[in-house]
């Protein structure tokens, strides 16, 4: 199965993916060697050993990550989830938000959507992505 980048970052498409909160049972967790991300976690559309994290807020400890970025990683690298208050997208759909504890030194793929041009590289932020996708009817 091949997905275009507009499908990968589409809120509508992400909402269709199965929620991945069941990959780690809720429990009190001791201190462990992990890094927290805040966002929505979904099961990968065609690889059961991976999951997708959509970053929904500025990451306090990692300012180089932007809201709206998508991260793909192995499910086994998720050590715990802390449920946070839900959010509502601009269409009115509720989005489950978690603090997602990822094993330190795990290997992940960071998807950075950008506008194709022979000029300066310009990555999009979450608001620019939404605006471009809504004007293209995707």
Coordinates of N, CA and C in Angstrom, one line a residue:
X1 N 0.8 -1.2 0.0 CA 0.0 0.0 0.0 C 0.9 1.2 0.0
X2 N 0.7 2.1 -0.9 CA 1.4 3.4 -1.0 C 0.5 4.6 -0.7
X3 N 1.0 5.5 0.1 CA 0.3 6.7 0.5 C 1.0 7.9 0.0
X4 N 0.2 8.9 -0.5 CA 0.8 10.1 -0.9 C 1.0 10.9 0.4
X5 N 1.9 11.9 0.4 CA 2.2 12.7 1.6 C 0.9 13.4 2.1
X6 N 0.1 13.8 1.1 CA -1.2 14.5 1.6 C -2.1 13.6 2.3
X7 N -2.1 12.3 1.9 CA -2.9 11.3 2.7 C -2.3 11.0 4.1
X8 N -0.9 11.0 4.1 CA -0.2 10.7 5.4 C -0.5 11.8 6.4
X9 N -0.6 13.0 6.0 CA -0.7 14.1 6.9 C -2.1 14.6 7.1
X10 N -3.0 14.0 6.3 CA -4.4 14.5 6.4 C -5.1 14.1 7.7
X11 N -5.7 15.1 8.4 CA -6.4 14.8 9.6 C -7.5 13.8 9.4
X12 N -8.2 13.9 8.3 CA -9.2 12.9 8.0 C -8.7 11.5 7.9
X13 N -7.6 11.3 7.2 CA -7.0 10.0 7.1 C -6.5 9.5 8.4
X14 N -5.8 10.3 9.2 CA -5.3 9.9 10.5 C -6.4 9.5 11.4
X15 N -7.6 10.2 11.4 CA -8.7 9.8 12.2 C -9.3 8.4 11.8
X16 N -9.1 8.0 10.6 CA -9.5 6.7 10.1 C -8.7 5.5 10.7
X17 N -7.4 5.8 11.0 CA -6.5 4.8 11.5 C -6.9 4.4 12.9
X18 N -6.7 3.2 13.2 CA -7.0 2.6 14.5 C -6.2 3.2 15.6
X19 N -6.8 3.7 16.7 CA -6.1 4.2 17.8 C -5.1 3.2 18.3
X20 N -3.9 3.6 18.7 CA -2.9 2.7 19.2 C -2.7 2.7 20.7
X21 N -3.7 3.3 21.4 CA -3.5 3.4 22.8 C -3.5 2.1 23.5
X22 N -3.9 1.0 22.9 CA -4.0 -0.3 23.5 C -2.6 -1.0 23.4
X23 N -1.6 -0.4 22.7 CA -0.3 -1.1 22.6 C 0.4 -1.2 23.9
X24 N 0.1 -0.3 24.8 CA 0.7 -0.3 26.1 C -0.4 -0.2 27.2
X25 N -0.5 -1.1 28.1 CA -1.5 -1.0 29.1 C -1.3 0.2 30.0
X26 N -2.4 0.9 30.4 CA -2.2 2.0 31.3 C -1.8 1.4 32.7
X27 N -0.7 2.0 33.2 CA -0.3 1.5 34.5 C 0.6 2.6 35.1
X28 N 0.8 2.5 36.4 CA 1.8 3.4 37.0 C 3.2 2.9 36.5
X29 N 4.0 3.8 36.0 CA 5.3 3.4 35.5 C 6.4 4.0 36.3
X30 N 7.4 3.2 36.6 CA 8.6 3.7 37.3 C 9.4 4.6 36.4
X31 N 10.4 5.2 36.9 CA 11.3 6.0 36.1 C 12.0 5.0 35.1
X32 N 12.1 5.4 33.9 CA 12.8 4.6 32.9 C 13.5 5.5 31.9
X33 N 14.3 4.9 31.1 CA 15.1 5.7 30.2 C 14.3 5.9 28.9
X34 N 13.5 7.0 28.9 CA 12.6 7.3 27.8 C 12.5 8.8 27.6
X35 N 12.0 9.1 26.4 CA 11.8 10.5 26.0 C 10.3 10.7 25.8
X36 N 9.7 11.8 26.4 CA 8.3 12.0 26.1 C 7.9 12.8 24.9
X37 N 7.0 12.4 24.1 CA 6.4 13.2 23.0 C 4.9 13.4 23.4
X38 N 4.4 14.5 23.0 CA 3.0 14.8 23.2 C 2.3 14.8 21.9
X39 N 1.3 13.9 21.7 CA 0.6 13.9 20.4 C -0.4 12.8 20.4
X40 N -0.9 12.5 19.2 CA -1.8 11.4 19.0 C -1.1 10.2 18.4
X41 N -1.4 9.0 18.9 CA -0.7 7.8 18.4 C -1.7 6.9 17.7
X42 N -1.3 6.5 16.5 CA -2.1 5.6 15.7 C -1.3 4.4 15.2
X43 N -2.1 3.3 15.0 CA -1.4 2.1 14.4 C -1.0 2.4 13.0
X44 N 0.1 1.9 12.5 CA 0.5 2.1 11.2 C -0.5 1.4 10.2
X45 N -0.7 2.1 9.1 CA -1.8 1.5 8.2 C -1.5 0.2 7.6
X46 N -0.2 -0.2 7.5 CA 0.0 -1.5 6.8 C 1.2 -2.3 7.5
X47 N 1.8 -1.8 8.5 CA 2.9 -2.5 9.2 C 2.5 -2.6 10.7
X48 N 2.1 -3.8 11.1 CA 1.6 -4.0 12.5 C 2.7 -3.8 13.6
X49 N 4.0 -3.8 13.1 CA 5.0 -3.6 14.1 C 5.5 -2.2 14.3
X50 N 4.7 -1.2 13.6 CA 5.1 0.2 13.7 C 3.8 1.0 14.1
X51 N 4.1 2.2 14.5 CA 3.0 3.1 14.8 C 3.4 4.5 14.4
X52 N 2.4 5.4 14.3 CA 2.6 6.8 13.9 C 2.3 7.7 15.1
X53 N 3.1 8.7 15.3 CA 2.8 9.8 16.3 C 2.7 11.1 15.5
X54 N 1.5 11.7 15.7 CA 1.3 13.1 15.2 C 1.5 14.0 16.3
X55 N 2.6 14.9 16.2 CA 2.9 15.8 17.3 C 1.9 16.9 17.3
X56 N 1.2 17.1 18.4 CA 0.1 18.1 18.4 C 0.4 19.3 19.2
X57 N 1.6 19.4 19.8 CA 2.0 20.5 20.6 C 3.5 20.7 20.4
X58 N 3.9 21.9 20.8 CA 5.4 22.1 20.8 C 5.9 21.1 21.9
X59 N 7.0 20.5 21.5 CA 7.7 19.6 22.4 C 8.6 20.3 23.4
X60 N 8.3 20.4 24.6 CA 9.0 21.3 25.6 C 10.5 21.0 25.6
X61 N 10.9 19.7 25.7 CA 12.3 19.4 25.8 C 13.0 19.3 24.5
X62 N 12.3 19.3 23.4 CA 12.9 19.2 22.0 C 12.3 20.2 21.1
X63 N 12.8 21.5 21.2 CA 12.2 22.6 20.4 C 12.4 22.4 18.9
X64 N 13.2 21.5 18.5 CA 13.5 21.3 17.0 C 12.3 20.5 16.4
X65 N 11.4 20.0 17.2 CA 10.2 19.3 16.6 C 9.1 20.4 16.6
X66 N 8.3 20.3 15.5 CA 7.3 21.3 15.3 C 5.9 20.6 15.4
X67 N 4.9 21.4 15.8 CA 3.5 20.9 15.8 C 3.1 20.4 14.4
X68 N 2.5 19.3 14.3 CA 2.0 18.8 13.0 C 3.0 17.8 12.4
X69 N 4.2 17.6 12.9 CA 5.1 16.7 12.3 C 4.6 15.2 12.6
X70 N 5.0 14.3 11.8 CA 4.6 12.9 11.9 C 5.9 12.1 12.1
X71 N 5.8 11.2 13.1 CA 6.9 10.3 13.4 C 6.5 8.9 13.3
X72 N 7.3 8.1 12.7 CA 7.0 6.6 12.5 C 8.1 5.9 13.3
X73 N 7.7 4.9 14.2 CA 8.6 4.2 14.9 C 8.1 2.8 15.2
X74 N 8.9 1.9 15.7 CA 8.5 0.6 16.1 C 7.7 0.6 17.4
X75 N 6.6 -0.1 17.4 CA 5.7 -0.2 18.5 C 6.4 -0.7 19.8
X76 N 7.4 -1.6 19.6 CA 8.1 -2.1 20.8 C 8.9 -1.0 21.5
X77 N 9.1 0.1 20.8 CA 9.9 1.2 21.5 C 9.0 2.2 22.3
X78 N 7.7 1.9 22.3 CA 6.8 2.7 23.1 C 6.8 2.1 24.5
X79 N 7.2 2.8 25.5 CA 7.3 2.2 26.9 C 6.1 2.5 27.7
X80 N 5.4 3.6 27.5 CA 4.2 3.9 28.3 C 3.5 5.1 27.6
X81 N 2.2 5.2 28.0 CA 1.3 6.3 27.5 C 0.6 6.9 28.7
X82 N 0.6 8.2 28.8 CA -0.1 8.9 29.8 C -1.2 9.7 29.1
X83 N -2.5 9.4 29.4 CA -3.6 10.1 28.7 C -3.7 11.5 29.2
X84 N -3.8 12.4 28.2 CA -4.0 13.9 28.5 C -5.3 14.3 28.0
X85 N -5.8 15.5 28.3 CA -7.1 16.0 27.9 C -7.1 16.0 26.3
X86 N -8.3 15.5 25.8 CA -8.5 15.5 24.3 C -8.5 16.9 23.7
X87 N -8.3 16.9 22.4 CA -8.4 18.2 21.7 C -9.4 18.0 20.6
X88 N -9.8 19.1 20.0 CA -10.8 19.1 18.9 C -10.1 19.7 17.7
X89 N -10.1 19.1 16.5 CA -9.5 19.6 15.3 C -10.5 20.7 14.7
X90 N -10.0 21.3 13.6 CA -10.8 22.4 13.0 C -12.1 21.9 12.4
X91 N -12.3 20.6 12.2 CA -13.5 20.1 11.6 C -14.5 19.7 12.8
X92 N -14.0 19.7 14.0 CA -14.9 19.3 15.1 C -14.7 17.9 15.6
X93 N -13.7 17.2 15.1 CA -13.4 15.8 15.5 C -12.5 15.8 16.8
X94 N -12.9 15.0 17.8 CA -12.1 14.8 19.0 C -10.8 14.0 18.7
X95 N -9.7 14.5 19.2 CA -8.5 13.8 19.0 C -7.9 13.4 20.4
X96 N -7.6 12.1 20.6 CA -7.0 11.7 21.8 C -5.6 12.1 21.9
X97 N -5.2 12.6 23.0 CA -3.8 13.1 23.1 C -3.1 12.4 24.3
X98 N -1.9 12.0 24.1 CA -1.1 11.2 25.1 C 0.3 11.8 25.2
X99 N 0.8 11.6 26.4 CA 2.3 11.8 26.5 C 2.8 10.4 26.2
X100 N 3.6 10.3 25.2 CA 4.1 9.0 24.7 C 5.5 8.8 25.0
X101 N 5.8 7.9 25.9 CA 7.2 7.6 26.3 C 7.9 6.7 25.4
X102 N 8.9 7.2 24.7 CA 9.6 6.4 23.7 C 11.0 6.1 24.2
X103 N 11.4 4.8 24.0 CA 12.7 4.4 24.5 C 13.8 5.3 24.0
X104 N 14.7 5.7 24.9 CA 15.8 6.6 24.5 C 16.7 5.8 23.5
X105 N 17.2 6.4 22.5 CA 18.0 5.8 21.4 C 17.3 4.9 20.4
X106 N 16.0 4.9 20.5 CA 15.2 4.2 19.5 C 15.4 4.9 18.2
X107 N 15.3 4.2 17.1 CA 15.4 4.7 15.8 C 14.0 5.0 15.2
X108 N 13.7 6.2 14.8 CA 12.4 6.6 14.3 C 12.6 7.4 13.0
X109 N 11.5 7.5 12.2 CA 11.5 8.3 10.9 C 10.7 9.5 11.2
X110 N 11.2 10.6 10.8 CA 10.5 11.9 11.0 C 10.1 12.4 9.6
X111 N 8.8 12.5 9.3 CA 8.3 13.0 8.1 C 8.2 14.5 8.1
X112 N 8.9 15.2 7.2 CA 8.8 16.6 7.1 C 8.2 17.0 5.8
X113 N 6.9 17.4 5.8 CA 6.3 17.8 4.5 C 6.9 19.2 4.1
X114 N 7.1 19.3 2.8 CA 7.7 20.6 2.3 C 7.1 20.9 0.9
X115 N 7.2 22.1 0.5 CA 6.8 22.5 -0.8 C 7.9 22.3 -1.8
X116 N 7.6 21.5 -2.9 CA 8.6 21.2 -3.9 C 8.9 22.5 -4.7
X117 N 10.1 22.8 -4.8 CA 10.5 24.0 -5.5 C 12.0 24.0 -5.7
X118 N 12.5 24.7 -6.7 CA 13.9 24.7 -7.0 C 14.6 25.9 -6.2
X119 N 13.8 26.5 -5.4 CA 14.3 27.6 -4.5 C 14.6 27.1 -3.1
X120 N 14.6 28.0 -2.2 CA 14.9 27.6 -0.8 C 14.0 26.6 -0.2
X121 N 14.5 25.6 0.5 CA 13.7 24.6 1.2 C 12.9 25.3 2.3
X122 N 11.5 25.0 2.2 CA 10.6 25.6 3.2 C 9.7 24.6 3.8
X123 N 10.1 24.0 5.0 CA 9.2 23.1 5.6 C 7.9 23.8 6.0
X124 N 6.8 23.0 6.1 CA 5.5 23.6 6.4 C 5.2 23.3 7.9
X125 N 4.5 24.3 8.6 CA 4.1 24.0 9.9 C 2.7 23.4 9.8
X126 N 2.1 23.1 10.9 CA 0.8 22.4 10.9 C -0.3 23.3 10.2
X127 N -0.3 24.6 10.5 CA -1.3 25.5 9.9 C -1.2 25.6 8.4
X128 N 0.1 25.7 7.9 CA 0.3 25.8 6.5 C -0.1 24.5 5.8
X129 N 0.1 23.4 6.4 CA -0.3 22.1 5.8 C -1.8 22.0 5.7
X130 N -2.5 22.4 6.7 CA -4.0 22.4 6.7 C -4.5 23.3 5.6
X131 N -3.9 24.5 5.5 CA -4.4 25.5 4.6 C -4.1 25.0 3.1
X132 N -3.0 24.4 2.8 CA -2.7 23.9 1.5 C -3.6 22.8 1.1
X133 N -3.8 21.8 2.1 CA -4.7 20.7 1.8 C -6.1 21.1 1.6
X134 N -6.6 22.1 2.3 CA -8.0 22.5 2.2 C -8.2 23.2 0.9
X135 N -7.2 24.0 0.4 CA -7.4 24.7 -0.9 C -7.3 23.7 -2.1
X136 N -6.6 22.6 -1.9 CA -6.5 21.6 -3.0 C -7.7 20.6 -3.0
X137 N -8.5 20.7 -2.0 CA -9.7 19.8 -1.9 C -9.3 18.4 -1.5
X138 N -8.2 18.2 -0.8 CA -7.8 16.9 -0.4 C -8.2 16.6 1.0

